[in-house]
Coordinates of C-alpha atoms in Angstrom, one line a residue:
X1 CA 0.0 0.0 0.0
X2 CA 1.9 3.1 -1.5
X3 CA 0.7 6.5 -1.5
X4 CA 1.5 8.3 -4.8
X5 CA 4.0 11.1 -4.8
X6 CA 0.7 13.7 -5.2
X7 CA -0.8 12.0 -2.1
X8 CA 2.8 12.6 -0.3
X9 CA 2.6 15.8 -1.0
X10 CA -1.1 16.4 0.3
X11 CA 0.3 15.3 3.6
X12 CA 3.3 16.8 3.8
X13 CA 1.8 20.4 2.4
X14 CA -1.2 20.8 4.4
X15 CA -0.2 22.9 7.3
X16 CA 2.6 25.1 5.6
X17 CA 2.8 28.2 5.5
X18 CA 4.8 31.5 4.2
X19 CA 4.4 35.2 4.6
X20 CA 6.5 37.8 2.9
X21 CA 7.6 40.8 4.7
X22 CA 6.4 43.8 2.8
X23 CA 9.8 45.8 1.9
X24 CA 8.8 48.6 4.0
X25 CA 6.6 48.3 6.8
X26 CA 6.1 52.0 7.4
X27 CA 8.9 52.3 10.4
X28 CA 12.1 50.2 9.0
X29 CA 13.6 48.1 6.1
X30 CA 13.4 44.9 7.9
X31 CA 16.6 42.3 8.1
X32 CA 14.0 39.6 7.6
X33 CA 13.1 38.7 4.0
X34 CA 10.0 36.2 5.2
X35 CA 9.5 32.8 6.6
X36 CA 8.3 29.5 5.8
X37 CA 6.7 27.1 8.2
X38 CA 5.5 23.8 8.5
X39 CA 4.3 20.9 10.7
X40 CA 3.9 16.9 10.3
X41 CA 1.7 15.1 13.0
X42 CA 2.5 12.1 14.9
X43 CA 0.8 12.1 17.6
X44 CA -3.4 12.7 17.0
X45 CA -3.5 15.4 18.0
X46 CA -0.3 17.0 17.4
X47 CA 1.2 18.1 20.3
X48 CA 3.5 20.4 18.4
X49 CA 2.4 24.5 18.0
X50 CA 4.2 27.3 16.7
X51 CA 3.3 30.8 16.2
X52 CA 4.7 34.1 14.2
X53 CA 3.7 37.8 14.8
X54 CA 5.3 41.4 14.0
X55 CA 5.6 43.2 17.1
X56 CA 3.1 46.4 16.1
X57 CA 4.1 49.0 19.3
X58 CA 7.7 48.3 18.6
X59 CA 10.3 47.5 16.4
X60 CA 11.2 43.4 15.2
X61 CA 9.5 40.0 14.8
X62 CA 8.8 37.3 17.1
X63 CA 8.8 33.6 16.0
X64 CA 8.6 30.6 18.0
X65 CA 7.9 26.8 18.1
X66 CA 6.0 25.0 21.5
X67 CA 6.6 21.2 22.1
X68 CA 3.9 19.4 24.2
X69 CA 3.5 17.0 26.4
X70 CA 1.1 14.9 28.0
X71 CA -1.3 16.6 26.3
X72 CA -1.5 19.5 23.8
X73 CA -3.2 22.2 26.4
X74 CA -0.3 23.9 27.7
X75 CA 1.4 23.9 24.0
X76 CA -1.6 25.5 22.9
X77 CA -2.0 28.4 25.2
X78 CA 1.5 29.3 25.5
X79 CA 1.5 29.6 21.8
X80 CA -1.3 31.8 22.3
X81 CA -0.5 34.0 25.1
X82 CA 3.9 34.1 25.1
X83 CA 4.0 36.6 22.6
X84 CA 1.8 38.7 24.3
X85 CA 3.7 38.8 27.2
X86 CA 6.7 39.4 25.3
X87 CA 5.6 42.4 23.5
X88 CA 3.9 43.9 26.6
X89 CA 7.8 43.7 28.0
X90 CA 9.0 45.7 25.6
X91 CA 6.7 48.6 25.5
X92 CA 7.7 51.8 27.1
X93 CA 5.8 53.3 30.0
X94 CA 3.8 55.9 27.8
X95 CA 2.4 53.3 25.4
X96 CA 1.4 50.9 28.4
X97 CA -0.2 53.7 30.0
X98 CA -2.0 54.6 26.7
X99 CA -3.5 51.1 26.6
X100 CA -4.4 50.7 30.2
X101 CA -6.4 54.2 29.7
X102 CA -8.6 52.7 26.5
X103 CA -9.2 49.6 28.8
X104 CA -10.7 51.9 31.5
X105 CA -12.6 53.9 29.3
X106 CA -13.8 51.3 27.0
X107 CA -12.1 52.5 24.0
X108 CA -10.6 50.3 21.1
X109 CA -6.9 48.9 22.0
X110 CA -3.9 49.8 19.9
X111 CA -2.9 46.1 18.5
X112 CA 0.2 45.1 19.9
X113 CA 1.0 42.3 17.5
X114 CA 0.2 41.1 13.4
X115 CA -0.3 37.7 13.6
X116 CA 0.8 35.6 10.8
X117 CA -1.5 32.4 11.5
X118 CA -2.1 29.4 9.2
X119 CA -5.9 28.5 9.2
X120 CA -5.2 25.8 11.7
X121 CA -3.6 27.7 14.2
X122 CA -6.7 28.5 16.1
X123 CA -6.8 30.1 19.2
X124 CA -9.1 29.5 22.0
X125 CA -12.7 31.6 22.0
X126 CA -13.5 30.4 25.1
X127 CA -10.2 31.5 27.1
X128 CA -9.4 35.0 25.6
X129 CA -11.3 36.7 28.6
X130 CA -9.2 35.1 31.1
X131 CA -6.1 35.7 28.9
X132 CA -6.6 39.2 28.6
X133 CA -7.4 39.8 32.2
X134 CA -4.0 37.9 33.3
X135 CA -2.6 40.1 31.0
X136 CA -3.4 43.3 31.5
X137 CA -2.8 42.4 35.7
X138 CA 1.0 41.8 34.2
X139 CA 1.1 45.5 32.3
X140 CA -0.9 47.1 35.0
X141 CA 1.8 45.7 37.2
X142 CA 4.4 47.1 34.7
X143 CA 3.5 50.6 35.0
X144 CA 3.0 50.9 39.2
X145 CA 7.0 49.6 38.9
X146 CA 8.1 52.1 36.1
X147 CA 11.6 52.8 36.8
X148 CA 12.3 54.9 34.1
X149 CA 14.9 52.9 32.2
X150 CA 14.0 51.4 28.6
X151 CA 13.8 47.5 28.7
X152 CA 16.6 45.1 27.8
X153 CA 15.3 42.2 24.8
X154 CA 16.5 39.9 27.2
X155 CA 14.9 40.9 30.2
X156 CA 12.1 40.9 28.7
X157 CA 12.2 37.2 27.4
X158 CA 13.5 36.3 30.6
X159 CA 10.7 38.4 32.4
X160 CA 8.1 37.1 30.4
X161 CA 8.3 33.4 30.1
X162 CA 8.4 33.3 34.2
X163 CA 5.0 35.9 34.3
X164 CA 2.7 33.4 31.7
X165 CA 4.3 30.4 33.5
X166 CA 3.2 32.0 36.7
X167 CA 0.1 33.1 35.4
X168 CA -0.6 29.8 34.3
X169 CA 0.4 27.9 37.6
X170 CA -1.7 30.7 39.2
X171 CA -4.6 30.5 37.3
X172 CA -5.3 26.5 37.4
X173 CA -4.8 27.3 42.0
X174 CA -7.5 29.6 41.7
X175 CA -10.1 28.1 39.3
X176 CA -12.9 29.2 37.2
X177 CA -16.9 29.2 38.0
X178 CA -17.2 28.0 34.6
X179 CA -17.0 24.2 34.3
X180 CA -15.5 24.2 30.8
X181 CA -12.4 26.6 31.4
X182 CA -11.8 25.4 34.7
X183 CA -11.0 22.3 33.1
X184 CA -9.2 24.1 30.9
X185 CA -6.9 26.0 32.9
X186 CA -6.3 22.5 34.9
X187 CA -5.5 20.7 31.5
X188 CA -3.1 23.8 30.9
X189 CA -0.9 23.5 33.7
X190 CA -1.0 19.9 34.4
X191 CA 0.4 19.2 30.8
X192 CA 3.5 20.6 29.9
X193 CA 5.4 22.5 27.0
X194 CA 8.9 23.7 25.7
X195 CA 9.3 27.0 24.0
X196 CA 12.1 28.1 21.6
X197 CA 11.3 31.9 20.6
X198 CA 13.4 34.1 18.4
X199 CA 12.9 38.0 18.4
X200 CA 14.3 40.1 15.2
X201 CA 15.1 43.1 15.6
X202 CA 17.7 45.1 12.7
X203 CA 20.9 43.4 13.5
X204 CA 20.0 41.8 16.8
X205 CA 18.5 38.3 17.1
X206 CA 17.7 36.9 20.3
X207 CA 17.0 33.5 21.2
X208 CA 15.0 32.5 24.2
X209 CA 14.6 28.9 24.8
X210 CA 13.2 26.7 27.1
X211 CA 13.4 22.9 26.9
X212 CA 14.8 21.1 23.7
X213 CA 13.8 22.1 20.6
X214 CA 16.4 24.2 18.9
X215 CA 17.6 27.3 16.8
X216 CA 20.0 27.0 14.3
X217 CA 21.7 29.7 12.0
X218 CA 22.3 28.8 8.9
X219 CA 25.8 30.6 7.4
X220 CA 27.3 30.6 3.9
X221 CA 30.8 31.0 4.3
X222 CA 33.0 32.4 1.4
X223 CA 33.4 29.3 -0.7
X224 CA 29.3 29.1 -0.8
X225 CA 29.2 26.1 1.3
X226 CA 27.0 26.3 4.3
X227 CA 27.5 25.3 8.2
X228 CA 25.5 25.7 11.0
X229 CA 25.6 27.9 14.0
X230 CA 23.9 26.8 17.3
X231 CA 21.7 29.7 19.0
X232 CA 20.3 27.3 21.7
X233 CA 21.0 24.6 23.8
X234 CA 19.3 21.4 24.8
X235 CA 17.7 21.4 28.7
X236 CA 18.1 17.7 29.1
X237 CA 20.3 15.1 30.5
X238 CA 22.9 15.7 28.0
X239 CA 23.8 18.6 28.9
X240 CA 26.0 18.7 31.9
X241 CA 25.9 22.3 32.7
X242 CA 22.0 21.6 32.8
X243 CA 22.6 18.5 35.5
X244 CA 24.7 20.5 37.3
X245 CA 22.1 23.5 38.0
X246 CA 20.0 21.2 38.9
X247 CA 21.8 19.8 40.9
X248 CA 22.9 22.5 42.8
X249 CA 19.2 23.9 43.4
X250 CA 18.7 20.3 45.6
X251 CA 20.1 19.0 48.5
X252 CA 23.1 16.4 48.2
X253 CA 20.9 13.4 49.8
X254 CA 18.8 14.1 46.6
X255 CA 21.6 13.9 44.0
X256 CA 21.0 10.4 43.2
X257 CA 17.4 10.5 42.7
X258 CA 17.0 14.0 40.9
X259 CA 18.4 12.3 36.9
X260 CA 17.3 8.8 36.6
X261 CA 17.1 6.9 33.2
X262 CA 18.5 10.5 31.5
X263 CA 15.0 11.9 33.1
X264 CA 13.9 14.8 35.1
X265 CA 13.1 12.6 38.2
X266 CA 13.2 9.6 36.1
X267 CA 10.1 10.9 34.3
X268 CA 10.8 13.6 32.4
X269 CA 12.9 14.5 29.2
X270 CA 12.8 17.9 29.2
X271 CA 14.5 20.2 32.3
X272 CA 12.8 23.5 31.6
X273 CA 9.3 23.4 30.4
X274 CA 6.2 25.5 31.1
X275 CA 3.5 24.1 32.9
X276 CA 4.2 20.7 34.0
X277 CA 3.0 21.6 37.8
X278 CA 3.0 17.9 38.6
X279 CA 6.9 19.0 39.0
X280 CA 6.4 22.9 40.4
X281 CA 3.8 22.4 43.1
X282 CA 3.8 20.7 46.9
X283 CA 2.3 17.4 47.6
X284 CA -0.5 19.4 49.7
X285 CA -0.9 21.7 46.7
X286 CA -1.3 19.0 44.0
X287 CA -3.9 17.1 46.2
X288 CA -5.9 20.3 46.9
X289 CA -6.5 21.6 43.9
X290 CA -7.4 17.8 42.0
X291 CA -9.6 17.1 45.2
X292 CA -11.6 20.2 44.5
X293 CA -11.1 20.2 41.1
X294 CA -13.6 18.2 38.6
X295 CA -13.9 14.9 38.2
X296 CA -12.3 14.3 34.8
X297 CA -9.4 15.4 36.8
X298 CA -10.0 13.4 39.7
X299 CA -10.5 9.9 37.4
X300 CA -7.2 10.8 35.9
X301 CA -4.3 8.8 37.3
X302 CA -1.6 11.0 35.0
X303 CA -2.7 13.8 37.3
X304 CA -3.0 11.8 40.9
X305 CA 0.5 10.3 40.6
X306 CA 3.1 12.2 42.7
X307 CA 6.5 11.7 41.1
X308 CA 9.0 9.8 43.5
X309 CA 11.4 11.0 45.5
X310 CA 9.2 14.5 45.4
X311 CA 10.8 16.5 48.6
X312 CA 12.0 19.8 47.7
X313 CA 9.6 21.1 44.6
X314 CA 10.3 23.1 42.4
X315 CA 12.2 20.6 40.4
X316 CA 11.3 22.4 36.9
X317 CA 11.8 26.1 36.1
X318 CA 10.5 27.6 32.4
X319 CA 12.9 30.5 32.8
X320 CA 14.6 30.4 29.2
X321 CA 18.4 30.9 28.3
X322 CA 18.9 33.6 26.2
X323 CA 20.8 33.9 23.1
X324 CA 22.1 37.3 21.8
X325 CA 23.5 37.2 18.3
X326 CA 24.6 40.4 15.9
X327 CA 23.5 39.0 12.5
X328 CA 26.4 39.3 9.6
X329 CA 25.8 39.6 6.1
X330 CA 26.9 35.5 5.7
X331 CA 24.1 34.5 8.1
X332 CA 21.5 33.4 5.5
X333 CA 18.6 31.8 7.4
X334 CA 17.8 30.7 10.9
X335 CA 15.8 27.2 11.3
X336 CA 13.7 26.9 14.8
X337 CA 12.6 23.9 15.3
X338 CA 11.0 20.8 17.8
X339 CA 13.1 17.9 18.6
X340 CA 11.0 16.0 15.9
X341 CA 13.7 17.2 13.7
X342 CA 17.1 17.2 15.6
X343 CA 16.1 13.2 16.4
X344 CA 16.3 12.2 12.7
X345 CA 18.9 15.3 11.4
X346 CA 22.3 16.4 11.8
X347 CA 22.3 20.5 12.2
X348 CA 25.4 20.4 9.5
X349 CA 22.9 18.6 6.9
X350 CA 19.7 20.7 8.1
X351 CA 22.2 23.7 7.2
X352 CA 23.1 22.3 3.8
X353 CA 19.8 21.1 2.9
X354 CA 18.1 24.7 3.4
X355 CA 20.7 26.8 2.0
X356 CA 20.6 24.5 -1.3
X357 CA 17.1 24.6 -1.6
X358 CA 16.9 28.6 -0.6
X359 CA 19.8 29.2 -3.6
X360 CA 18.3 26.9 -6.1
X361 CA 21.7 24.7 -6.4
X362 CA 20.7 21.1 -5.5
X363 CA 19.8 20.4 -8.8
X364 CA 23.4 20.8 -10.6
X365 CA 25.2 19.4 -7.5
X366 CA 27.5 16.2 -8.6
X367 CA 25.9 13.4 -7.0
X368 CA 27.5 12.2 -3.9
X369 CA 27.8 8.8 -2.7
X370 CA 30.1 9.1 -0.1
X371 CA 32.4 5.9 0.0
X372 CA 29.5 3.8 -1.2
X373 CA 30.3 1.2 -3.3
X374 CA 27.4 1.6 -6.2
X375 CA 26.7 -0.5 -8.8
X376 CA 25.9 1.2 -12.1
X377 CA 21.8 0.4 -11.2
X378 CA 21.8 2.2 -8.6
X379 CA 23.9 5.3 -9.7
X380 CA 21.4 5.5 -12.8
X381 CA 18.8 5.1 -9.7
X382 CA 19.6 8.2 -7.9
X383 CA 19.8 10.1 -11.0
X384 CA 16.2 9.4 -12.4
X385 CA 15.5 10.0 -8.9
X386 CA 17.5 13.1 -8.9
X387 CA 15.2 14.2 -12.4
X388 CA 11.8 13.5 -10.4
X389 CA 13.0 15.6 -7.8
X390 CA 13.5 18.4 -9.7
X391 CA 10.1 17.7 -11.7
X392 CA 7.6 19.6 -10.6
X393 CA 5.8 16.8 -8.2
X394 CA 8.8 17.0 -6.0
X395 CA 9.2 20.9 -6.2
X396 CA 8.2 22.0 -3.0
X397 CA 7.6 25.8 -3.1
X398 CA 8.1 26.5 0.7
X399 CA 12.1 25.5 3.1
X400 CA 10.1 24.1 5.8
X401 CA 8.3 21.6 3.5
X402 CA 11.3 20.6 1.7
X403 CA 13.3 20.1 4.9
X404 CA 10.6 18.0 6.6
X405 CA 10.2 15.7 3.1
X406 CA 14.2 15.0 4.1
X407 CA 13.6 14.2 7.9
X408 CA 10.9 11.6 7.1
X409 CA 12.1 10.6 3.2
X410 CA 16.2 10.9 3.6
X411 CA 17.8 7.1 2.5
X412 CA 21.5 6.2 3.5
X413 CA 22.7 8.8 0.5
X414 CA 20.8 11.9 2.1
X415 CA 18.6 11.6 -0.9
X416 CA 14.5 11.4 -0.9
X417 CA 13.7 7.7 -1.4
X418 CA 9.8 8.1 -2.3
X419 CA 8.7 4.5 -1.2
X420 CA 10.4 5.2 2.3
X421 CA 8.7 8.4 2.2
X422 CA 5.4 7.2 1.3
X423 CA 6.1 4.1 3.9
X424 CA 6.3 6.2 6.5
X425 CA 3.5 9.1 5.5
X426 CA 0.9 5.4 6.0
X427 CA 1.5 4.4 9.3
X428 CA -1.5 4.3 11.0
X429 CA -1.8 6.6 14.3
X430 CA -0.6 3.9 17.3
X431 CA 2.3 3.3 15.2
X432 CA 3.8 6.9 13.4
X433 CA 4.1 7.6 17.6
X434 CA 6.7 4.9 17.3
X435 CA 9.2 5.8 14.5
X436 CA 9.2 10.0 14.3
X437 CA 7.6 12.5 16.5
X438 CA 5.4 15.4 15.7
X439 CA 7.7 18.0 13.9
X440 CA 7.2 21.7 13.2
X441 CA 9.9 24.1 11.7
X442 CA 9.8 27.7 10.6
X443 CA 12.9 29.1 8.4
X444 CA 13.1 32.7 8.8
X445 CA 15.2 34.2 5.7
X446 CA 17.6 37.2 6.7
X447 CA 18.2 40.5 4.1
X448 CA 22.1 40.0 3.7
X449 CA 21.7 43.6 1.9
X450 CA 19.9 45.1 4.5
X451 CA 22.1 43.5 7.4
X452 CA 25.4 45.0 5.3
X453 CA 24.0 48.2 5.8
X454 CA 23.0 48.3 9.0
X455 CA 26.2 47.0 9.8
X456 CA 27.8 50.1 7.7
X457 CA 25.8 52.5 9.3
X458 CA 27.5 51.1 13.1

């Protein structure tokens, strides 16, 4: 049972999505040229979220990708809600007051963000009430501490990510009268999520991340070849530094029990994540608010277990690491991404892939076969194969497709192998869990013209 190479491409195309930044957007020639993203579904329903927005009150872009957990609700509102946060960070005193003055006096709000939403990026009706009055708690907040001073990008992220995590923590103690977002703000912090957020600004890119999905720059050096450049790193067992703060927030009768089986308390993967309050809150705490909670919550024995060797909570922080980088004229395109990617791709061929497809050159590439011994078949193979690729079935018109088309299609020779492709695009639900996970990617393209001149200009 083989899906045909138009059926692949069903699949692979229905959730991507581009936008164009308009050359001048009435305040400054942006660095960023557009972006293309993309998602593939493993688990039903994807867990996976991502968002995109120009930041309308200030200057730059934000971008991000959200990996769930136990459940997509805390994905899903802190794809929602982050950004908000974010740009409420940034604004200076007057503009905050400006908004918290057409709030009182029932007059229309000054948008703070453009969203840049595929149709299936929906947010939730029911919630935005709640949202908003979280929110505007955080900007009221904002200006009763105005010190004056403008605020720092990374502050900002930093600042942020804590407030919506708090908010979110805070939100699920204190309940809702209404049955149906009570639920929801207890399915919100009781699941979990990872955030990996970019925000473009001229020259300067900053990289907030929490968890481990990744950003990755992708650089043409002067020969035209690409490599990568890491903007984030991975919050997980692998990374000692990460063990090691951990480590130190606990006391030493806990250091064997705090990373078991490369997990968070032998349970979890990520060490950073929003949400997740299963890890945050006490004992007392967790039994509280599931006793009085409703009984979906109650029946739910994800949500009554206590994880082991649970003495000093918190265990979990989302505070993100941030990432500043001054972009150069070589820095072509940055690739943001959930570990759905990294888990099947090496950054170096994630770099190469993009940066052949973005300049049009993988079609007159000499084919490489890398120390294979190939029999004359199998050469002529790869070249028909090489044909249909550049045949307009295979043509995919947007980076993130093209990319993902390699993560799930790539053979041993880094080449698309169509019946692997459409082997893997059939598994049914209880089994595409088993060999990929849900991955979503946005490419962001950078303005090399517009980033020499800025760069001039300093």
């Amino acid at each position: 049972f083989y899906l045909t190479p138009p059926q692949v491409n069903s699949i692979l195309k229905a959730n991507e999505y581009s936008f164009k930044v308009p050359e001048f957007d009435g305040k400054n020639i942006s660095s960023v040229l557009g972006f293309d993203s993309n998602q593939l579904p493993a688990n039903a329903p994807i867990e996976d979220r991502r968002s995109a927005a120009t930041c309308l009150q200030t200057r730059g872009m934000l971008l991000g990708v959200f990996d769930g957990h136990a459940g997509c609700a805390c994905a899903q509102a802190v794809s929602e809600r982050l950004f908000y946060y974010i740009a409420v960070s940034l604004l200076p005193h007057e503009t905050l007051l400006e908004i918290e003055n057409a709030v009182e006096s029932g007059r229309a709000l000054l948008p703070i963000l453009q969203w840049h939403k595929h149709p299936n990026d929906y947010f939730s009706k029911e919630a935005s009430k709640l949202y908003f009055n979280s929110l505007r708690t955080y900007w009221q907040e904002l200006i009763d501490l105005n010190s004056g001073e403008t605020t720092d990008v990374r502050e900002a992220l930093i600042n942020a990510f804590k407030r919506l995590d708090n908010d979110i923590s805070l939100e699920a103690q204190v309940g809702d009268p209404n049955s149906f977002l009570n639920y929801l703000v207890l399915r919100v912090a009781f699941s979990g999520a990872t955030a990996c957020v970019a925000h473009v600004d001229g020259v300067d890119l900053h990289i907030a991340n929490t968890g481990d999905s990744r950003a990755m720059l992708g650089v043409q050096e002067e020969d035209g070849s690409w490599s990568a450049l890491n903007l984030s790193y991975d919050h997980n067992a692998q990374n000692e530094h990460e063990v090691e703060r951990v480590k130190m927030e606990h006391p030493k009768s806990e250091e064997k029990s705090l990373v078991k089986q490369d997990r968070l308390l032998g349970l979890l993967m990520p060490f950073r994540a929003f949400g997740d309050v299963k890890f945050k809150w006490s004992i007392e705490l967790q039994k509280r608010v599931i006793e009085s909670g409703p009984d979906q919550l109650n029946d739910n024995e994800y949500t009554k277990f206590i994880p082991p060797n649970y003495y000093t909570p918190p265990y979990l922080t989302a505070e993100p690491e941030v990432i500043h980088h001054k972009l150069r004229p070589q820095d072509k395109f940055l690739v943001l991404a959930t570990d759905g990617l990294w888990e099947t791709m090496h950054r170096q061929d994630v770099a190469r892939i993009v940066g052949e497809y973005l300049t049009g050159v993988h079609h007159q590439q000499p084919i490489a076969v890398g120390g294979y011994k190939v029999t004359l078949g199998q050469m002529h193979g790869l070249l028909t194969e090489r044909r249909a690729r550049i045949s307009s079935v295979f043509e995919d018109q947007n980076a993130a497709t093209h990319l993902i088309r390699h993560a799930v299609g790539n053979n041993e020779f880094g080449t698309v192998d169509h019946e692997r492709l459409s082997k893997m695009l059939s598994l049914p639900e209880e089994l595409a869990r088993m060999y990929r996970d849900d991955i979503t990617i946005i490419v962001v393209q950078f303005n090399s013209h517009v980033i020499g001149a800025y760069q001039n200009e300093e």
